[in-house]
Structure formats: structure tokens, C-alpha cells
Coordinates of C-alpha atoms in Angstrom, one line a residue:
X127 CA -46.7 162.1 131.4
X128 CA -44.0 164.9 130.9
X129 CA -43.9 167.0 134.7
X130 CA -46.5 170.1 134.4
X131 CA -45.6 173.7 134.9
X132 CA -41.9 174.5 134.9
X133 CA -40.0 175.3 138.0
X134 CA -36.5 174.6 137.0
X135 CA -33.8 176.5 134.5
X136 CA -34.3 174.4 131.8
X137 CA -37.8 173.0 131.0
X138 CA -38.0 170.6 128.7
X139 CA -39.8 172.7 125.5
X140 CA -42.7 171.6 123.2
X141 CA -41.0 172.1 120.0
X142 CA -37.6 169.5 120.7
X143 CA -40.8 166.4 121.5
X144 CA -43.7 167.4 118.9
X145 CA -43.8 168.4 115.4
X146 CA -46.4 170.8 115.0
X147 CA -49.5 171.2 112.0
X148 CA -52.3 173.4 110.8
X149 CA -54.7 171.2 111.2
X150 CA -57.4 172.1 113.4
X151 CA -59.5 169.5 115.5
X152 CA -61.9 171.9 118.1
X153 CA -62.2 174.7 119.8
X154 CA -62.2 174.1 123.3
X155 CA -62.3 177.1 126.6
X156 CA -58.7 179.3 125.8
X157 CA -58.1 178.0 122.5
X158 CA -57.9 176.0 119.4
X159 CA -57.2 171.9 119.6
X160 CA -54.4 171.4 116.7
X161 CA -52.9 168.2 115.7
X162 CA -49.4 167.0 116.3
X163 CA -46.6 164.6 115.9
X164 CA -44.5 163.1 118.0
X165 CA -40.6 163.2 117.0
X166 CA -39.4 160.3 118.9
X167 CA -42.6 157.6 118.2
X168 CA -44.4 159.2 114.9
X169 CA -47.6 159.0 116.9
X170 CA -50.3 161.2 116.4
X171 CA -51.5 163.3 119.2
X172 CA -53.3 166.9 119.8
X173 CA -52.2 169.8 121.6
X174 CA -54.3 173.0 123.2
X175 CA -52.0 176.1 123.4
X176 CA -52.4 179.0 126.0
X177 CA -51.2 182.6 125.3
X178 CA -50.5 183.7 128.5
X179 CA -50.0 187.4 127.4
X180 CA -53.3 187.6 125.9
X181 CA -55.1 186.2 129.5
X182 CA -56.0 188.2 132.6
X183 CA -55.0 187.1 135.9
X184 CA -57.9 185.6 136.3
X185 CA -57.9 183.5 133.4
X186 CA -54.3 182.4 133.8
X187 CA -55.1 180.7 137.5
X188 CA -58.2 178.8 136.1
X189 CA -56.0 177.1 133.2
X190 CA -53.4 176.5 136.1
X191 CA -56.0 175.0 138.0
X192 CA -57.7 173.1 135.1
X193 CA -54.5 171.7 133.7
X194 CA -53.3 171.0 137.0
X195 CA -56.4 168.6 137.7
X196 CA -56.9 167.1 134.6
X197 CA -53.7 166.0 134.3
X198 CA -54.1 163.7 138.2
X199 CA -57.3 161.9 136.3
X200 CA -56.8 158.5 134.6
X201 CA -59.9 156.9 133.3
X202 CA -60.9 155.1 130.2
X203 CA -64.0 157.7 129.6
X204 CA -61.9 160.9 129.9
X205 CA -59.1 161.8 127.6
X206 CA -55.9 161.6 128.6
X207 CA -53.1 164.2 129.0
X208 CA -49.4 163.4 127.6
X209 CA -47.5 166.1 129.0
X210 CA -47.8 169.7 129.8
X211 CA -44.8 172.3 128.4
X212 CA -44.9 175.8 129.7
X213 CA -42.6 178.4 127.6
X214 CA -42.1 182.5 128.4
X215 CA -45.4 183.2 126.3
X216 CA -47.7 179.7 125.8
X217 CA -48.5 177.1 127.3
X218 CA -49.0 173.7 125.6
X219 CA -51.3 170.6 126.6
X220 CA -50.6 167.4 124.6
X221 CA -53.6 165.0 124.7
X222 CA -54.6 161.7 123.4
X223 CA -56.2 162.5 119.4
X224 CA -59.8 161.3 119.6
X225 CA -60.7 160.4 115.7
X226 CA -64.5 159.8 115.9
X227 CA -66.2 163.6 116.2
X228 CA -67.9 165.1 118.6
X229 CA -70.9 163.2 119.8
X230 CA -72.8 166.6 118.8
X231 CA -71.7 166.0 115.3
X232 CA -73.1 162.3 115.2
X233 CA -76.3 163.6 116.6
X234 CA -76.5 166.3 113.7
X235 CA -75.8 163.3 111.1
X236 CA -78.5 161.3 112.5
X237 CA -80.5 164.4 111.3
X238 CA -81.9 164.0 114.9
X239 CA -81.7 161.8 118.0
X240 CA -80.1 158.6 118.4
X241 CA -81.3 155.3 118.8
X242 CA -82.3 154.6 122.6
X243 CA -79.6 152.1 122.6
X244 CA -77.0 154.4 121.8
X245 CA -78.5 157.0 124.0
X246 CA -77.8 154.7 127.0
X247 CA -74.7 153.7 126.2
X248 CA -73.5 157.1 126.2
X249 CA -75.2 158.1 129.2
X250 CA -73.4 155.4 130.8
X251 CA -69.7 155.9 130.1
X252 CA -70.5 159.4 130.7
X253 CA -72.2 158.8 133.8
X254 CA -68.8 156.1 134.4
X255 CA -66.4 159.2 134.2
X256 CA -68.4 162.1 136.1
X257 CA -68.5 159.3 138.9
X258 CA -64.8 159.1 138.6
X259 CA -64.5 162.4 138.8
X260 CA -67.2 163.3 141.6
X261 CA -65.0 160.5 143.5
X262 CA -61.8 162.6 143.5
X263 CA -63.9 165.7 144.9
X264 CA -63.8 167.1 141.0
X265 CA -66.5 169.4 139.4
X266 CA -66.3 169.5 135.3
X267 CA -68.7 172.3 135.3
X268 CA -68.7 172.6 131.4
X269 CA -70.2 169.1 130.4
X270 CA -72.2 169.4 126.8
X271 CA -72.1 167.3 124.0
X272 CA -69.5 169.3 121.8
X273 CA -66.9 168.1 125.0
X274 CA -68.0 164.3 124.7
X275 CA -65.6 162.8 122.0
X276 CA -66.2 159.4 119.8
X277 CA -63.0 156.9 119.4
X278 CA -62.7 156.3 116.0
X279 CA -64.5 152.8 114.5
X280 CA -68.0 152.0 114.8
X281 CA -69.0 151.2 118.3
X282 CA -66.4 152.8 120.0
X283 CA -66.2 154.5 123.4
X284 CA -66.6 158.1 124.1
X285 CA -64.4 160.6 126.3
X286 CA -65.1 163.6 127.8
X287 CA -62.8 166.1 127.4
X288 CA -62.1 170.4 127.8
X289 CA -61.2 170.7 131.5
X290 CA -60.7 174.3 131.5
X291 CA -63.7 175.1 134.2
X292 CA -62.8 172.0 136.2
X293 CA -62.3 172.8 139.4
X294 CA -61.0 170.5 142.6
X295 CA -63.2 170.7 145.9
X296 CA -59.8 170.0 147.6
X297 CA -58.9 173.7 147.0
X298 CA -61.9 175.5 149.3
X299 CA -63.1 177.3 146.4
X300 CA -66.5 178.9 147.1
X301 CA -68.7 178.1 144.2
X302 CA -70.1 180.6 142.8
X303 CA -68.2 181.4 139.5
X304 CA -71.0 181.5 136.7
X305 CA -69.5 179.0 134.0
X306 CA -69.7 177.0 131.3
X307 CA -72.3 177.0 128.3
X308 CA -75.5 178.5 128.1
X309 CA -78.2 175.8 127.3
X310 CA -76.3 173.2 129.7
X311 CA -75.3 175.4 132.7
X312 CA -77.2 174.4 135.9
X313 CA -80.1 176.7 136.7
X314 CA -78.6 177.6 140.3
X315 CA -75.2 178.3 138.8
X316 CA -76.8 181.3 136.3
X317 CA -78.4 182.6 139.3
X318 CA -75.1 183.2 141.4
X319 CA -75.8 181.0 144.0
X320 CA -73.2 178.9 145.9
X321 CA -73.5 175.2 144.3
X322 CA -72.2 171.2 143.9
X323 CA -70.9 168.9 142.1
X324 CA -75.1 168.6 141.4
X325 CA -74.5 171.2 139.0
X326 CA -72.7 168.4 136.9
X327 CA -75.6 166.4 136.8
X328 CA -77.8 169.0 135.3
X329 CA -75.7 169.4 132.7
X330 CA -76.1 165.4 131.9
X331 CA -79.7 165.8 132.4
X332 CA -79.8 168.0 129.0
X333 CA -77.3 165.9 127.3
X334 CA -79.6 163.4 127.7
X335 CA -82.6 165.5 126.6
X336 CA -80.6 166.1 122.9
X337 CA -79.5 162.9 122.5
X338 CA -83.0 161.1 123.1
X339 CA -84.7 163.8 120.9
X340 CA -82.8 165.3 118.9
X341 CA -83.8 168.8 120.0
X342 CA -82.4 171.3 122.4
X343 CA -83.8 171.7 126.0
X344 CA -85.2 174.8 125.7
X345 CA -87.3 176.4 123.1
X346 CA -86.3 179.9 123.3
X347 CA -85.8 181.5 119.6
X348 CA -83.3 183.8 120.6
X349 CA -80.2 183.9 123.3
X350 CA -81.6 186.2 125.4
X351 CA -84.5 183.8 125.6
X352 CA -82.4 180.5 126.3
X353 CA -80.8 182.5 129.0
X354 CA -84.0 183.3 130.6
X355 CA -85.8 179.9 130.5
X356 CA -82.0 178.3 131.3
X357 CA -81.5 180.4 134.2
X358 CA -85.4 179.5 135.7
X359 CA -85.0 175.8 134.2
X360 CA -88.0 176.0 132.1
X361 CA -87.6 172.3 130.3
X362 CA -89.3 172.3 126.8
X363 CA -91.5 168.4 127.4
X364 CA -92.4 168.5 124.1
X365 CA -94.1 165.7 122.3
X366 CA -90.9 164.2 121.3
X367 CA -89.8 163.7 124.7
X368 CA -93.4 162.3 125.3
X369 CA -92.9 159.9 123.4
X370 CA -90.2 158.3 125.1
X371 CA -90.6 154.6 127.2
X372 CA -91.7 156.0 130.7
X373 CA -88.4 154.5 132.3
X374 CA -86.1 156.9 130.1
X375 CA -88.8 159.8 130.8
X376 CA -88.0 159.5 134.5
X377 CA -84.2 159.3 134.6
X378 CA -83.9 162.4 132.9
X379 CA -86.6 164.7 134.5
X380 CA -84.6 163.2 137.7
X381 CA -81.2 164.6 136.3
X382 CA -83.4 168.1 134.8
X383 CA -84.9 168.5 138.8
X384 CA -85.2 172.4 139.9
X385 CA -83.7 171.6 143.3
X386 CA -79.8 170.3 143.2
X387 CA -80.9 167.8 145.9
X388 CA -83.7 166.1 144.2
X389 CA -81.0 165.1 141.4
X390 CA -79.2 161.7 141.4
X391 CA -76.3 161.2 142.0
X392 CA -73.6 159.8 139.3
X393 CA -73.5 156.7 141.0
X394 CA -77.3 156.6 141.9
X395 CA -78.2 157.3 138.0
X396 CA -76.0 154.4 136.8
X397 CA -78.2 152.3 138.9
X398 CA -81.2 153.0 137.4
X399 CA -83.2 150.5 135.6
X400 CA -83.2 152.3 132.1
X401 CA -79.5 152.1 132.6
X402 CA -78.8 148.7 133.6
X403 CA -81.4 146.9 130.8
X404 CA -79.9 148.8 128.3
X405 CA -76.4 149.0 128.8
X406 CA -75.6 146.4 130.7
X407 CA -72.1 145.5 129.8
X408 CA -71.2 149.8 130.8
X409 CA -72.9 149.4 134.0
X410 CA -70.6 146.0 134.7
X411 CA -67.5 148.6 134.4
X412 CA -68.9 150.8 136.5
X413 CA -69.4 148.9 139.2
X414 CA -65.8 147.4 139.0
X415 CA -64.6 150.6 139.0
X416 CA -66.9 151.8 141.6
X417 CA -66.2 148.6 143.7
X418 CA -69.1 147.7 146.7
X419 CA -70.3 151.3 146.0
X420 CA -72.5 149.6 142.7
X421 CA -73.6 146.4 144.1
X422 CA -76.1 144.0 142.7
X423 CA -75.9 141.2 139.9
X424 CA -77.4 142.8 136.6
X425 CA -80.3 140.3 136.7
X426 CA -81.5 141.7 140.2
X427 CA -83.9 144.5 141.3
X428 CA -81.8 147.5 141.1
X429 CA -81.8 149.3 144.6
X430 CA -80.4 152.9 145.8
X431 CA -76.9 153.0 146.9
X432 CA -76.2 152.5 150.7
X433 CA -76.5 155.3 152.9
X434 CA -72.9 156.9 153.4
X435 CA -70.9 159.8 153.6
X436 CA -70.6 161.7 150.3
X437 CA -66.9 162.6 148.8
X438 CA -68.9 165.7 147.2
X439 CA -70.5 167.0 150.6
X440 CA -74.4 168.2 149.7
X441 CA -74.9 166.8 146.4
X442 CA -76.2 163.3 147.5
X443 CA -77.2 164.0 151.2
X444 CA -81.2 164.7 150.3
X445 CA -81.4 162.6 147.4
X446 CA -79.5 159.6 149.8
X447 CA -82.2 160.5 152.7
X448 CA -85.5 159.9 150.0
X449 CA -83.9 156.9 149.0
X450 CA -83.7 155.6 152.4
X451 CA -87.5 156.6 153.1
X452 CA -88.3 154.9 149.8
X453 CA -86.2 151.6 150.8
X454 CA -88.4 151.4 154.4
X455 CA -91.7 152.1 152.9
X456 CA -90.8 149.0 150.4
X457 CA -89.7 147.3 153.3
X458 CA -92.5 147.7 155.3
X459 CA -95.0 146.2 152.4
X460 CA -92.6 143.5 151.9
X461 CA -93.0 142.8 155.7
X462 CA -96.8 142.8 155.7
X463 CA -97.4 140.4 152.3
X464 CA -94.8 137.7 154.4
X465 CA -97.5 137.7 157.1
X466 CA -100.5 137.9 154.3
X467 CA -101.3 133.9 155.1
X468 CA -101.3 134.5 158.2
X469 CA -104.2 136.3 158.0
X470 CA -108.1 135.6 157.2
X471 CA -109.1 136.0 153.6
X472 CA -111.5 138.7 154.5
X473 CA -108.4 141.1 156.3
X474 CA -106.0 139.7 153.4
X475 CA -108.9 141.1 150.5
X476 CA -108.8 144.7 152.7
X477 CA -105.5 145.1 153.2
X478 CA -104.9 144.5 148.8
X479 CA -107.6 146.5 148.2
X480 CA -105.9 149.7 150.5
X481 CA -102.7 148.6 148.8
X482 CA -103.8 149.2 145.7
X483 CA -105.8 152.4 146.3
X484 CA -102.5 153.8 147.8
X485 CA -100.5 153.3 144.7
X486 CA -99.4 156.6 142.8
X487 CA -100.8 157.3 139.2
X488 CA -98.1 157.5 136.8
X489 CA -99.9 159.7 135.0
X490 CA -99.5 162.5 137.8
X491 CA -96.0 161.6 138.4
X492 CA -95.0 161.9 135.0
X493 CA -96.2 165.2 134.5
X494 CA -95.5 166.4 137.6
X495 CA -91.8 167.1 138.2
X496 CA -92.0 167.3 141.7
X497 CA -93.5 164.1 142.1
X498 CA -91.5 162.2 140.1
X499 CA -90.6 159.8 143.9
X500 CA -93.9 158.3 143.5
X501 CA -93.0 157.3 139.9
X502 CA -89.6 156.0 141.6
X503 CA -91.8 153.8 143.8
X504 CA -93.8 152.7 141.1
X505 CA -90.5 151.6 139.4
X506 CA -90.1 149.3 142.6
X507 CA -93.2 147.4 142.4
X508 CA -93.2 146.5 139.0

């Protein structure tokens, strides 16, 4: 990739390397994205241009931070930066061109939701990208269907784009800035409180909800109503959502937990039974990319990730603690079941009756998000 921001007397010129066109491919944070052609190779790329004289000091800082973060990334599910050119009045960011259109448009073309298999495949790829970002201590802060672009060809992959709001946690920036897109932003971001990479997981949950139902996550009819519901996290779990399979609903509800600590990390979400069963190829790729952090064979029961220090600070401390407690409960029951042959028939019958009485009621867990851990326990035993 060509060097980022110029610091020499003769920086490379965008016009020397690329031929511009007026074809607009899309819009994002800061401006439109247009098609360009490399003069040397003839390859068609995409360029996003920023006019510095129209930007405030804060916008300039955010723009430079986002470009610097994006330029360092390299992942199959993230759009690649080819080069950055800075002139006196403009900054041009050249990226690979993706010809399959936005995932948002694909939902509209279908007239509603995509299939559960397609949604699982897209979700797994998005989670692969976000797991990579969070492992590098990067928070995207604007994940939405419009920022997920498909590659050309039927059944091709997807890529996450538009890092205009992305920030590196290594910059010691206090994450309090309200940014993103209404309808996708995590409630804690809208409230102006300090937040973490768990905010990205809420946005992923909204994407999953819309892919699976073909509807917005909020039922408000006006912008102000949607903003109010978004700030309070009042997701509309209507009939189109209730018709989804139990495992699918469970993951979406966990991602849309109002408490950020209750949301799974991207790594943990990739181990959810729904994705393991519906998108096994993507889960295998994730395991190769993340190494030991995603263990086990696809045919084995899915278990929570081992407790370890998180590269994203507080985003997984609580959920991993709850997963550890869940494992201890399961181990205790399994240990008791191994000693069953030594029990008398009467004691064994008493144990089984007690265990059945203690099993969580799925209907209650499904209708009350605060009891989603009960559903997670059910998945272990089925």
C-alpha cells in the first residue's frame, strides 16, 4: 500500500496514478465514494475523497484517525486500502472496489428477510471481521447493513467498509463520543456514558435482527420516536421475530442485551450453536484465524471460550465470568451423573426428579431477556 499522510516535500499525487470518473458507488462518513481506474494496471478501484477546507479540526482529527486505523488492517472480510494520497486541499483514500452492492440493498431486493442459512453465513463473516478488529483493539462504531458490502457473484463473501468513526483503544481515547447511525447505535453510546467494544456487538445484533426479519429493530414511526426507543434499547420483538427458531432468537437477544457486559464477544458469538450448525465453513475459517481462542471440533458440543485476559478491556469480563460459572454447574451435574450407578434406585429416582424440576422454563427465558442465561443452560443439555 502506498504511504499514508505525506510528510515530505514531494508527496505522491493521486492524479498521476489514477484516472477519475463521475460514477458514484456510494456514500459514507465524510463524502461520496467514486470509481477510479489505475493508469498503470487498468484495475478499477474505489476512492473516497475528503475536502479539508470544509472540515472542522475535530473532523480532521477523526478522519486521520480512521484512515490510519483502516490502513493497518488486513482481513478477508474487511475492505482493503490500496493507498492514501494527501494534497493541499484534499485527501484521497483508494480502496478495492466491491461490485456486489450493499447487504442492505439485498434485503430490499428480497422484499424482506433473507434465509436463515444466508443470514448465518453473513453474520459469521461479519463476526470474523469484528473479532479481528477487537483483537487489534479497534472499535468500528458504525456497523450497519449499509456498511456491509457484497463481493460480485452469487454466494460470494461480504466485507465491512467505512472506518470513518473507527478508533484504536491504544490511543487512550475515552470512548464517550456519540457517533454512528441512529437505529444501530448501542444505547450506552446515545446516553453519552463511557462505552467499550461491546457497542459494536449491539450493532451486530441489530443487523442480525433486520436480516432475519426484514424489519427495523425499532417500531417508531418518526425519527424522534426511533431515537427515544434506541436510547432505551426498546427493541420490537414482534411476530416476525418470534417465528424464528429458538437458537436464532437466543443469539440475537444476547447481542441486544441492554447491559453491555451481558453481550457475547465476537469470538463467543462465533461459537453459538446456530452459527456452528448453519455456517460451519465460516466457523472453521474463524478458528484458523483466531487459533486456540476458538477450540474444538464442529461435531463436538460448543463450549464457551476459556477465561483469559481480553484485548478489549471490560467488554468480556462479566460474560466470561458467567460462562465460567455455567461450566462449573454443568461439570457438577455431569460428575453426579457419573456416580449414578453407585446409587440405589430410590436415590437415583430422587436425583432425576430434582434435576428435572430445576430445569429452566424456556418460555420464561425467551420472553424475559434478563433470564437469557437460563436458555444458555438449556442449550448445554440438549
